[in-house]
Coordinates of C-alpha atoms in Angstrom, one line a residue:
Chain A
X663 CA -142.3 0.4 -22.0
X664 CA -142.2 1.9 -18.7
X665 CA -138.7 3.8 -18.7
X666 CA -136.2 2.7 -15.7
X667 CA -134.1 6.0 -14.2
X668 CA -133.3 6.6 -11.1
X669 CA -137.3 9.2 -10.2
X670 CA -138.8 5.7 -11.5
X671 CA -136.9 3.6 -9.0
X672 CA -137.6 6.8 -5.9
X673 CA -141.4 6.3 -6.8
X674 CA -141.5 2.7 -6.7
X675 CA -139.5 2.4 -3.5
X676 CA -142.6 4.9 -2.0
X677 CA -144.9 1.6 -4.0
X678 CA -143.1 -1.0 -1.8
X679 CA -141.6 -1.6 -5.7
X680 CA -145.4 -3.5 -6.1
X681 CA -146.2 -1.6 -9.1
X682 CA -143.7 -2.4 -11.8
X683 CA -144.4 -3.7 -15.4
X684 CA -143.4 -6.7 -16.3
X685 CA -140.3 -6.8 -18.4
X686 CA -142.3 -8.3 -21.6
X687 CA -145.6 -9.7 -22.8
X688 CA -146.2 -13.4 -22.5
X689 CA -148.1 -13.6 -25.8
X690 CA -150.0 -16.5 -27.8
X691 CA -148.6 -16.9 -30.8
X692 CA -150.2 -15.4 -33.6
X693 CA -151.1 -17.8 -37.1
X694 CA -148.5 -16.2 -39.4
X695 CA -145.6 -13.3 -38.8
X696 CA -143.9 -11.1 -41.6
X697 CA -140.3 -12.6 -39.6
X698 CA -140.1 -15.4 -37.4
X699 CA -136.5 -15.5 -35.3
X700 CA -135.9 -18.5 -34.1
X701 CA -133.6 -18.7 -31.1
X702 CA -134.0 -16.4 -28.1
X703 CA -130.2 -16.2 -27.4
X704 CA -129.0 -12.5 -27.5
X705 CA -128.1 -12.3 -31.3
X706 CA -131.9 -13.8 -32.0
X707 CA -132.9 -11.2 -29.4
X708 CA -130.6 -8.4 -31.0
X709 CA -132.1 -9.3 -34.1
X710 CA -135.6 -8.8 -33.5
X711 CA -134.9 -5.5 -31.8
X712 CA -133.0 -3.8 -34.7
X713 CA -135.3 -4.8 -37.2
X714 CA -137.7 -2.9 -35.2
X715 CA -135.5 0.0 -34.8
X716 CA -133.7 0.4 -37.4
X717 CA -136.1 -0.9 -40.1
X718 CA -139.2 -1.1 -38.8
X719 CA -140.1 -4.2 -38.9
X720 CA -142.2 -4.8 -36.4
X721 CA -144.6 -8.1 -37.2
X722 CA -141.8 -10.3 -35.6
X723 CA -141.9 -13.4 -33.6
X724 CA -139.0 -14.7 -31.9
X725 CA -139.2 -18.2 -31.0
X726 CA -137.7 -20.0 -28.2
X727 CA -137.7 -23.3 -26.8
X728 CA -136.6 -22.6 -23.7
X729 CA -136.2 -19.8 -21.7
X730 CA -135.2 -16.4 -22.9
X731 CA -130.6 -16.4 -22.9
X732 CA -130.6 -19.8 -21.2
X733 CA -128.4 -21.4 -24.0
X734 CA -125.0 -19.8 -25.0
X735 CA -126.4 -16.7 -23.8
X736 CA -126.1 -17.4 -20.2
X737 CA -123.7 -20.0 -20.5
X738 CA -120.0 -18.2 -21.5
X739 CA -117.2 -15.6 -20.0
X740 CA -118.9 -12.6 -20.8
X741 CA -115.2 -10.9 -22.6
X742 CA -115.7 -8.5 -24.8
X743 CA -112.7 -7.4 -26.9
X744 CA -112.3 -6.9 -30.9
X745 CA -108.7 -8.0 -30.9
X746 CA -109.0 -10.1 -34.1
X747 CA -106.2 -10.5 -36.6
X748 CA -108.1 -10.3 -40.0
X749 CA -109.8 -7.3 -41.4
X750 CA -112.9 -8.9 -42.3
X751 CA -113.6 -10.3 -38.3
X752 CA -112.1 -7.2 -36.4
X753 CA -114.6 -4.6 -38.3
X754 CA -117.4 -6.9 -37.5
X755 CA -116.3 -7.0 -33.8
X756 CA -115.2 -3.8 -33.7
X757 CA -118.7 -3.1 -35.0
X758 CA -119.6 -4.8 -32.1
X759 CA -117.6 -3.4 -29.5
X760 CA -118.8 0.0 -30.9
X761 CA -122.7 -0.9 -29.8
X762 CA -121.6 -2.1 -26.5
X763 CA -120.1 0.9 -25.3
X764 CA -123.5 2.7 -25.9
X765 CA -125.9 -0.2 -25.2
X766 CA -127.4 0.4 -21.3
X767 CA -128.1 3.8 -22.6
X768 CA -129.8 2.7 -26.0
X769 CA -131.8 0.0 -24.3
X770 CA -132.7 1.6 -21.2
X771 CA -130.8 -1.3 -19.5
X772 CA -127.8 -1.5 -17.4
X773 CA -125.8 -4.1 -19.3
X774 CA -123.3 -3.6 -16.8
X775 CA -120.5 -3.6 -19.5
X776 CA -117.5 -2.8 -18.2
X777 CA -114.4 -1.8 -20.4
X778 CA -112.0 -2.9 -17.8
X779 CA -109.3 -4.0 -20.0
X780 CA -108.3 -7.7 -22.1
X781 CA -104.3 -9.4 -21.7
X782 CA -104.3 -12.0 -23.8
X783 CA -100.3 -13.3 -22.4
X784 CA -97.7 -14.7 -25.1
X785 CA -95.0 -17.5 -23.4
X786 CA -93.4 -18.2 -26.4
X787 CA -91.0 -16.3 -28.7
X788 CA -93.5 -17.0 -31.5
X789 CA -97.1 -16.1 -29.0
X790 CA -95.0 -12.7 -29.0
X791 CA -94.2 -12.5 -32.9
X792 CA -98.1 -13.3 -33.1
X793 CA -99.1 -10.8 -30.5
X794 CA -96.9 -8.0 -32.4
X795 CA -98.3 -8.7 -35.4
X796 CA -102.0 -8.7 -34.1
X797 CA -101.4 -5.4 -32.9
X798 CA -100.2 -3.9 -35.6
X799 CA -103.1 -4.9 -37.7
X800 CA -105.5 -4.0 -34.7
X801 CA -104.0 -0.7 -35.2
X802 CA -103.6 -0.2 -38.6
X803 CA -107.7 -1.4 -38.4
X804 CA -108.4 1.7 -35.7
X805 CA -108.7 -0.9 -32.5
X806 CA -106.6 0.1 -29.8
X807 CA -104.1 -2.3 -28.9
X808 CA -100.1 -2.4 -27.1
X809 CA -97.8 -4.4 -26.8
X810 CA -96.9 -4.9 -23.0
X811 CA -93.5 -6.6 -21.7
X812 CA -93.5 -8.8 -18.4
X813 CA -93.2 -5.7 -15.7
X814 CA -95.7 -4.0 -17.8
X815 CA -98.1 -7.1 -17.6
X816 CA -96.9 -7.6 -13.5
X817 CA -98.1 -4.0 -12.9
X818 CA -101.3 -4.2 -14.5
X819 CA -101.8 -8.2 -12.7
X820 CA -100.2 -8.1 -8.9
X821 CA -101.4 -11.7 -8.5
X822 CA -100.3 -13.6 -11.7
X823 CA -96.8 -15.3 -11.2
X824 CA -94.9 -13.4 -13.9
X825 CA -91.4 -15.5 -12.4
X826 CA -88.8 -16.9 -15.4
X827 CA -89.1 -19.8 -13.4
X828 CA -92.6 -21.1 -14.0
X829 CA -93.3 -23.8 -16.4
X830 CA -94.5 -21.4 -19.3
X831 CA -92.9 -18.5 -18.4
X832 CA -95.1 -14.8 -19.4
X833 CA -92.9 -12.5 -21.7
X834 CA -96.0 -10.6 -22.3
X835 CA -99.4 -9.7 -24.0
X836 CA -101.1 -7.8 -26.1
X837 CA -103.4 -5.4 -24.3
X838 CA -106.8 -3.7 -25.4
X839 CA -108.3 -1.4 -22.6
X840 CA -111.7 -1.1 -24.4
X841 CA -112.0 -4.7 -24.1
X842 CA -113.8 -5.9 -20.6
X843 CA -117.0 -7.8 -19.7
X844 CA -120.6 -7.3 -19.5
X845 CA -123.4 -9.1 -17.3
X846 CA -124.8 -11.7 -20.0
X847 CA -128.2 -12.6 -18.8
X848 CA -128.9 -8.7 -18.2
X849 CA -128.0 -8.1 -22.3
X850 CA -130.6 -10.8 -23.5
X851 CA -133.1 -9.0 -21.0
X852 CA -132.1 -5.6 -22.0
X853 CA -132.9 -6.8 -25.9
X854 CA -136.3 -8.5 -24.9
X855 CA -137.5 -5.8 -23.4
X856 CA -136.8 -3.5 -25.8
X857 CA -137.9 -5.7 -28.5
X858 CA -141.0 -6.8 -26.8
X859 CA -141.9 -2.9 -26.5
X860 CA -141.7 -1.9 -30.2
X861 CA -144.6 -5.0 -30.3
X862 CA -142.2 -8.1 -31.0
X863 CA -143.6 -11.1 -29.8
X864 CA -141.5 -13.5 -27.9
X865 CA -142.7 -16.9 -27.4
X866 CA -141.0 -19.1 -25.1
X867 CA -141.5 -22.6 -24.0
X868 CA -141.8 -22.7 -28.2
X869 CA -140.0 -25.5 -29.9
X870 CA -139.6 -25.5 -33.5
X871 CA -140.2 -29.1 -34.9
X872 CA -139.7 -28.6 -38.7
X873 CA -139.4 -25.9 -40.9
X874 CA -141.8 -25.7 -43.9
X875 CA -141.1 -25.1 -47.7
X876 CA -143.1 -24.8 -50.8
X877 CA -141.3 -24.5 -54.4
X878 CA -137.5 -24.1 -52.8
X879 CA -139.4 -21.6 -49.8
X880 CA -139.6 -21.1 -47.1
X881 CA -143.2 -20.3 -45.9
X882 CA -143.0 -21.2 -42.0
X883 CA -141.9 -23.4 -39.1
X884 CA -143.7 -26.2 -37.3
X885 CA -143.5 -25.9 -33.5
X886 CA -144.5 -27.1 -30.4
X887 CA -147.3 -24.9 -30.5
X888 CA -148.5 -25.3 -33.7
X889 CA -147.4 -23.9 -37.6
X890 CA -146.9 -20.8 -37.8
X891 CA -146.6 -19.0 -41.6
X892 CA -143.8 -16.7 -42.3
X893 CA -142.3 -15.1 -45.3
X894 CA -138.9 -14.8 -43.6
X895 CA -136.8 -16.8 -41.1
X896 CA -133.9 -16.2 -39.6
X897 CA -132.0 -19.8 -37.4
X898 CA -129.7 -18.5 -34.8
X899 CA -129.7 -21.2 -32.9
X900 CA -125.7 -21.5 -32.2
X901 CA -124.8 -25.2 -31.2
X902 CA -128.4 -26.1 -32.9
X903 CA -127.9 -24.9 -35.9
X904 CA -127.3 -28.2 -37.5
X905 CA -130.7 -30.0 -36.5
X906 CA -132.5 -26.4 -38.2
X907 CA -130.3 -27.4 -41.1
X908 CA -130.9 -30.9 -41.1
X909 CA -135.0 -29.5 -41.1
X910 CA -134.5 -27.9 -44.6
X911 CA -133.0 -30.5 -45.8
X912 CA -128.9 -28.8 -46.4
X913 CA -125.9 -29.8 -44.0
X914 CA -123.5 -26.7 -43.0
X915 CA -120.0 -26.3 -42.2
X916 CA -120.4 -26.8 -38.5
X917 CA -119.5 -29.3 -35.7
X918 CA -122.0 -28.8 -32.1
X919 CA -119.5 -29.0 -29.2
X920 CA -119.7 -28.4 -25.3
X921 CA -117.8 -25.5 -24.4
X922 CA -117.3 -25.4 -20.5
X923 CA -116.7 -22.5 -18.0
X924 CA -116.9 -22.6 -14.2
X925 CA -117.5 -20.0 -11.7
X926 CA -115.4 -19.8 -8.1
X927 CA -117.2 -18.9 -4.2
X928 CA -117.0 -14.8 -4.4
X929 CA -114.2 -13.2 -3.1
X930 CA -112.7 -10.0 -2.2
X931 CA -111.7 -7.9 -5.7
X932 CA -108.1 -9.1 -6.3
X933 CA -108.2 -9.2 -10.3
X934 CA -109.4 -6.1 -12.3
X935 CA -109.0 -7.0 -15.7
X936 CA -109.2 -9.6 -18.3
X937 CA -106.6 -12.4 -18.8
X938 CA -106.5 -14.7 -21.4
X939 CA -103.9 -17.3 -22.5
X940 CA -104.0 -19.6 -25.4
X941 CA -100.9 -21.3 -24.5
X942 CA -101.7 -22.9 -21.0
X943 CA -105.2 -22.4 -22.1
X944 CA -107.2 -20.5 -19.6
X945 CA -109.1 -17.2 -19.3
X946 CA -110.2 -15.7 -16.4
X947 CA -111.7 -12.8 -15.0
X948 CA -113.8 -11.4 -11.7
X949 CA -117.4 -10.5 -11.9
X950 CA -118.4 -7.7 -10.3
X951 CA -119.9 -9.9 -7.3
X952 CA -116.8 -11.1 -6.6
X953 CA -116.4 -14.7 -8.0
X954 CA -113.9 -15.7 -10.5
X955 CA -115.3 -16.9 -13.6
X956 CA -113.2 -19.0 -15.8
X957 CA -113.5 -20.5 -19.3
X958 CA -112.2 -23.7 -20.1
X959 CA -112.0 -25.2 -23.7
X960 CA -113.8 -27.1 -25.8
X961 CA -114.4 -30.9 -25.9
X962 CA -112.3 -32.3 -28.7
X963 CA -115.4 -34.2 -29.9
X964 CA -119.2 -33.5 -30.6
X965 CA -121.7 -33.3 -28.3
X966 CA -125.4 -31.7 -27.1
X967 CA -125.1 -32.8 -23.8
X968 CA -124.7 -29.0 -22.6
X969 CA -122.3 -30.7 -20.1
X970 CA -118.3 -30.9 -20.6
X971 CA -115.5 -33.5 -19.8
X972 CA -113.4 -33.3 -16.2
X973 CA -110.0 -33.9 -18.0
X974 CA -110.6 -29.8 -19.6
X975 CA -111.6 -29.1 -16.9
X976 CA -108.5 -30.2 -15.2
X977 CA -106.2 -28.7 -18.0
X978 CA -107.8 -25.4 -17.4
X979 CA -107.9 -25.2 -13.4
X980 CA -103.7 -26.5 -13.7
X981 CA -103.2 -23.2 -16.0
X982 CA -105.4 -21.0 -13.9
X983 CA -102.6 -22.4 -10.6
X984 CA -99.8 -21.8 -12.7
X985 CA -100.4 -18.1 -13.6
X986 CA -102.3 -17.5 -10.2
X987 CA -100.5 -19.5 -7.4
X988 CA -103.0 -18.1 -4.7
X989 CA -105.7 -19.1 -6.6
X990 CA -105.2 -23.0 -5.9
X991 CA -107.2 -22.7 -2.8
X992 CA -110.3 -21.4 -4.4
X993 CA -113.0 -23.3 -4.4
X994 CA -115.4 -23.8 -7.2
X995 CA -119.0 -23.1 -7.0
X996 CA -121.1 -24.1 -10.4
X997 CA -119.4 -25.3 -13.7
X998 CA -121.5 -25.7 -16.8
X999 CA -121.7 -26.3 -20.6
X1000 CA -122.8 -24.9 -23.4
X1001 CA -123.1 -26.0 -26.9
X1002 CA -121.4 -24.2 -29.7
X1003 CA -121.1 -24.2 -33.3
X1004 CA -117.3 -24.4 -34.6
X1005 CA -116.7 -23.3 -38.2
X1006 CA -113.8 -24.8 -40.3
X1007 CA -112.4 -20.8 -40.0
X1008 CA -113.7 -20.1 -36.2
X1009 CA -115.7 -17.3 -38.3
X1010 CA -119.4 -17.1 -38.0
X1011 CA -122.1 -17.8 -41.0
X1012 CA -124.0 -14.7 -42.1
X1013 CA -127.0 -14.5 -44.9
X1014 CA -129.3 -16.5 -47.1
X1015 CA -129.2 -20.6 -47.9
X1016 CA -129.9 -22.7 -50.6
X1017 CA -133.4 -22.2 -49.1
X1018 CA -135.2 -18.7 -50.2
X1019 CA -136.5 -17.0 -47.5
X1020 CA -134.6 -18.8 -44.6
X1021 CA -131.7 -16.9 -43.2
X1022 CA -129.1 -18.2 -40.8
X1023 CA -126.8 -16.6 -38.6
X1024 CA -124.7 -18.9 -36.9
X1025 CA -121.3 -20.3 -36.6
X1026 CA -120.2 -18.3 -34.0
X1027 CA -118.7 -21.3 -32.0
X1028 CA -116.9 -20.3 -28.6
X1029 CA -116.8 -16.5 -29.3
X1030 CA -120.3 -15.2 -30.0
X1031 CA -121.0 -12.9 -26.9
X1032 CA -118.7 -10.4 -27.6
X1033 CA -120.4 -10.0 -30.8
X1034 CA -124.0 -10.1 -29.4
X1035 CA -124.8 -6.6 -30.9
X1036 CA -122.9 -6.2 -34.0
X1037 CA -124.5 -10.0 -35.0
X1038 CA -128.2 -8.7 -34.2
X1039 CA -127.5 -5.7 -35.8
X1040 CA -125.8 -7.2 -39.1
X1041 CA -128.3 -9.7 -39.4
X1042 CA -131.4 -7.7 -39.1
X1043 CA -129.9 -5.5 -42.0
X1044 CA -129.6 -8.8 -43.9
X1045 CA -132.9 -10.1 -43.2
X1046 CA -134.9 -6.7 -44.0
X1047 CA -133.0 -6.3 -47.3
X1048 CA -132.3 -9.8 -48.3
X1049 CA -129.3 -9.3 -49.2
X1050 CA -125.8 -9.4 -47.0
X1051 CA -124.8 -6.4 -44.5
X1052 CA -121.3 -5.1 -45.8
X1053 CA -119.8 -6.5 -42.6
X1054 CA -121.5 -9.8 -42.9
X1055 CA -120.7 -10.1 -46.3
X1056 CA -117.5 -12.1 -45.8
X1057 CA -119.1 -14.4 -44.0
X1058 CA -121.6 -15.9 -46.2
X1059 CA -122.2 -19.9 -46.4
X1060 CA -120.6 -19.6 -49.8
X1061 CA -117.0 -19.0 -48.8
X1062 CA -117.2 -22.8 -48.3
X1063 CA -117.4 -23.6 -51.9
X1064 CA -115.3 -20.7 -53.4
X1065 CA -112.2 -21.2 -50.5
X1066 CA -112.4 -17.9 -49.1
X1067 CA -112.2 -18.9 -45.6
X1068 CA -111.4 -15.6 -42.9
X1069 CA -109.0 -18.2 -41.2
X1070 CA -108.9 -17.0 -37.1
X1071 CA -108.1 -20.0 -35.8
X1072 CA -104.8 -20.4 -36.7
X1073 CA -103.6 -17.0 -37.6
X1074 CA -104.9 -15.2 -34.2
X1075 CA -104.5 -18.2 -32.4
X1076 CA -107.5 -16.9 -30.4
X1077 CA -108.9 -18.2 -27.3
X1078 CA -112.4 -17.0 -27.1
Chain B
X1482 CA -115.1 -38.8 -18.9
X1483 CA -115.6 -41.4 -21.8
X1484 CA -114.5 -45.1 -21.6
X1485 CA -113.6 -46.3 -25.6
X1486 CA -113.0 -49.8 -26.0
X1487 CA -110.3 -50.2 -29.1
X1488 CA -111.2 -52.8 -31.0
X1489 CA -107.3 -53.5 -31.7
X1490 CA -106.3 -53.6 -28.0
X1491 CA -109.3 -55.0 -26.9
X1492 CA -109.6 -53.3 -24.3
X1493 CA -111.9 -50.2 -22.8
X1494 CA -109.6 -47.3 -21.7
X1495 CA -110.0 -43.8 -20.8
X1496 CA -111.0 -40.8 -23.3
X1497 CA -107.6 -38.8 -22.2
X1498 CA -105.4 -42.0 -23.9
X1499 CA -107.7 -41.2 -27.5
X1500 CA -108.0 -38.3 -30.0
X1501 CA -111.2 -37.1 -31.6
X1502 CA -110.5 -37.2 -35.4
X1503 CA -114.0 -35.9 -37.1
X1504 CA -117.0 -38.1 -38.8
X1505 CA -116.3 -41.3 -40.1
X1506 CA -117.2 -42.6 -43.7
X1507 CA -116.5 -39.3 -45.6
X1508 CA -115.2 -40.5 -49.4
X1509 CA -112.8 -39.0 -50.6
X1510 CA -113.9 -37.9 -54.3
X1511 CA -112.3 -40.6 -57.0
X1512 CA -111.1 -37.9 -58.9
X1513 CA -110.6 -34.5 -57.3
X1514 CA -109.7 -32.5 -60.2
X1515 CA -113.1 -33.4 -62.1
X1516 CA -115.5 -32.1 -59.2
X1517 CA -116.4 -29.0 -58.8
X1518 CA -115.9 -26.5 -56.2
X1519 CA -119.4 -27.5 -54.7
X1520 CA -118.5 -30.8 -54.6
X1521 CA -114.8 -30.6 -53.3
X1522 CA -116.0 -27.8 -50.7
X1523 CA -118.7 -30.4 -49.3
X1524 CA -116.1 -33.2 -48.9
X1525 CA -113.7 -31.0 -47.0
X1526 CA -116.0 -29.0 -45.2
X1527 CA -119.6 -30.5 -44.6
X1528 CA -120.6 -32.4 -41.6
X1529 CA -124.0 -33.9 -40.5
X1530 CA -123.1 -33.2 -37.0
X1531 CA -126.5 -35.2 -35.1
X1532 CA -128.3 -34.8 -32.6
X1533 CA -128.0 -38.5 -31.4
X1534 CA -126.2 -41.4 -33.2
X1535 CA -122.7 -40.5 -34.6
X1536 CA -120.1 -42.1 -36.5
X1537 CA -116.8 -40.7 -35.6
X1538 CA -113.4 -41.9 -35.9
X1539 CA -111.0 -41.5 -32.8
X1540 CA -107.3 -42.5 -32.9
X1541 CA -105.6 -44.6 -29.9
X1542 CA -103.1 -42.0 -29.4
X1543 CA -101.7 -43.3 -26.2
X1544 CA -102.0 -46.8 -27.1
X1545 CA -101.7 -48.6 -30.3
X1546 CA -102.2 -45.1 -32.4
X1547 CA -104.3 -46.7 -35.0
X1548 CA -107.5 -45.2 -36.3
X1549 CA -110.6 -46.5 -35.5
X1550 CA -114.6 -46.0 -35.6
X1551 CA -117.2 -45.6 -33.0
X1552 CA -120.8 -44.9 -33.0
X1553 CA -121.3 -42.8 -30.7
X1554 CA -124.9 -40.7 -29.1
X1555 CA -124.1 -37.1 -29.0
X1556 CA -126.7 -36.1 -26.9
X1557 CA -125.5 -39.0 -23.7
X1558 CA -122.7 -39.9 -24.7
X1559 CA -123.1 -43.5 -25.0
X1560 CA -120.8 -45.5 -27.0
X1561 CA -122.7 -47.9 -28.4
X1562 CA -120.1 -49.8 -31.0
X1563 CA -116.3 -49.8 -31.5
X1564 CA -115.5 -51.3 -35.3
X1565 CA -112.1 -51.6 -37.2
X1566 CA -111.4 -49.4 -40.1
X1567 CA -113.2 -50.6 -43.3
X1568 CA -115.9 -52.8 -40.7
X1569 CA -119.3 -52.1 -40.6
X1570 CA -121.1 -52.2 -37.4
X1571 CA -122.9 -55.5 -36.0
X1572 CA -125.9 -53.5 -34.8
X1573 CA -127.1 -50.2 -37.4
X1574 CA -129.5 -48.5 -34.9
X1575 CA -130.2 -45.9 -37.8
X1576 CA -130.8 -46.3 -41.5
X1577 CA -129.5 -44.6 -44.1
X1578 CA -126.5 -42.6 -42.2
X1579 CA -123.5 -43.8 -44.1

């Protein structure tokens, strides 16, 4: 891998930048693979590096039927926090948040992750009753968290109408500084590249048709490019995990929905953190190129269209007016869906299925990104020692039958 | 934006007036106490969650609020039937999904 610093990019400029390598192989793919990764998101991605790195497992496809991070990958907020209420979820994001903080450097990538700061607002007696409490368990976990009051929250947010008088009026957040956001498509990069240089093959353009058992095992997938044999495979395929599913004949814990955000024209920097609100339902926050990128919520029904209804839409844009008034005269520029994968628990699925051999990692639903890293990094453990991470051991398909749900949804109360 | 027709008000109206309320023709075990955990955490929790034609039931929330079932493609969205609780469907375009 030719290494990127800042005496590469001098002698390139002197090149006319004509001589750089590409960022990774296009290879054919080969007839059989120790570990075949299917989904070429940033957790599959993730995956297939740390197995590499940390294991050294290095006879690896990852397989793709698309383009590399053009699914969830590419398609949510980019906030990155590990605010959660239950022990089980924050260590895994905190995990998580952990990797990010090092990640450019590790991967020889900027990631552009910048720690900039996460409100998530309370308007209601109870929102602050659930905010204190988050905190306190955040802190009590070793996440940094504080409860902010209104002038607090006004002084951190110039632009967001803090007044009594609005509709849902903001008595305050909860605030994590470490939280912020990263550039998304530049982390599923990052991962191929470094993947693709410890000799990871990454096949795109590869759709996986059927996955193939013999005697409860798994022994490979079908694709659109013919079968190829594996001993291992791990699905993390997010809002696809179902179909995989469906292929090895089990059913999982998990409704496929469109999950819309939309992104504003770019304008002069005017909002410098994160600010999230699950009562009015809206989180928003400015890229580093100036536009405002917004997340809406989920369709309240199933779907693969990777496309969302206008009437969240409109719920979301009528929050993002209330809290920012100046920010009614913004004009939109792209709005998009993606399809995720909502758990009973809004926790994810970790580990091994009633199939030997085939591993899935999914479940993530509307709040995977933040946990890009810790996810690769869990599940690569899992994979190489067949068995479950301690940190993804919480979240095994099995909580389903025994009732040990991590429930997030409702405690938390988290928009992701 | 989705246009349901109720088959109890007989008439097609906008999503916004209807709730989602999850997949349609789940039984409920006869005798809950005498399954076992598999069997109880697959009826609560399970889903077969398509790629194409789903039965769902919705609820006419802003209308006559009574619960319903469509059949509905998850991948365009088409509706292609509306039935009454405990109806079957004229047309079955798949077999074997109840």
């Amino acid at each position: 891998m030719q290494k990127y610093s800042l005496f590469s990019l001098v002698r390139h400029a002197r090149r006319h930048h004509e001589g750089w390598q590409r960022a990774w192989r296009d290879p054919a793919p080969k007839k059989a693979y120790d570990t075949v990764i299917v989904g070429g998101g940033g957790h599959g991605l993730a995956t297939a590096y740390y197995l590499a790195k940390v294991h050294g497992v290095t006879d690896v496809a990852v397989v793709e039927k698309g383009w590399l991070g053009g699914g969830n990958t590419g398609r949510n907020t980019t906030i990155v926090r590990s605010n959660y209420l239950r022990d089980e979820s924050s260590h895994l994001y905190e995990f998580s948040l952990k990797l990010w903080e090092g990640l450019s450097r590790e991967l020889n990538f900027n990631v552009m992750f910048s720690p900039r700061g996460v409100l998530n607002l309370g308007h209601t007696l109870q929102d602050m009753r659930d905010i204190e409490r988050r905190v306190n368990a955040n802190r009590l976990n070793g996440i940094d968290g504080e409860v902010l009051d209104t002038a607090e929250v006004q002084k951190l947010v110039p632009a967001m109408n803090c007044s009594p008088d609005s509709r849902y009026p903001v008595l305050g957040a909860s605030w994590q500084p470490r939280g912020g956001i990263a550039r998304h498509d530049a982390v599923a990069w990052g991962y191929a590249r470094a993947a693709d240089a410890q000799g990871i093959d990454l096949l795109q353009n590869t759709e996986v048709t059927g996955i193939r058992m013999q005697n409860g095992k798994v022994s490979g997938v079908e694709t659109s490019r013919g079968f190829i044999a594996a001993r291992r495979v791990g699905c993390v395929a997010a809002g696809n995990s179902g179909v995989l599913a469906a292929m090895a004949g089990f059913r999982l814990p998990i409704e496929s929905r469109p999950l819309q955000a939309l992104v504003s024209e770019p304008l002069k920097p005017c909002l410098d953190t994160v600010v999230m609100s699950n009562a009015v339902h809206c989180y928003i926050s400015q890229a580093d190129k100036g536009d405002l990128v917004i997340g809406a919520g989920t369709d309240a029904y199933n779907g693969y269209g990777q496309r969302g209804s206008f009437p969240v839409i409109e719920h979301t844009l009528q929050a993002v007016c209330e809290l920012f008034p100046a920010f009614s005269r913004v004009r939109m520029n792209r709005h998009w869906g993606g399809i995720v994968d909502i758990c009973p628990d809004a926790c994810p699925i970790i580990g091994g299925t009633p199939v030997a051999g085939l591993y899935f990692n999914c479940g993530w639903g509307t709040g995977g990104f933040k946990a890009t890293p810790g996810s690769g990094y869990v599940f690569a453990d899992t994979l190489a020692n067949e068995r479950p991470h301690p940190l993804a051991a919480p979240f095994s398909l099995k909580r389903f039958e025994t009732g040990a749900l991590v429930d997030e949804h409702g405690a938390a109360g988290v928009a992701h | 934006m989705l246009r349901i027709r109720c088959p109890y008000c007989q008439e097609a109206r906008s999503e916004e007036e209807f709730s989602h309320a999850g997949e349609a023709h789940i039984p409920r075990p006869a005798n809950p106490d005498a399954s076992s955990d598999a069997q109880w955490g697959e009826y609560l929790h399970l889903r077969r969650n398509p790629r194409g034609p789903h039965r769902e039931m919705w609820v006419h929330t802003a209308g006559c609020r009574r619960y319903f079932n469509v059949l509905r493609d998850t991948v365009n969205y088409e509706i292609l039937a509306t039935y009454a609780m405990g109806e079957r469907p004229a047309d079955e375009p798949e077999e074997g999904a109840l």
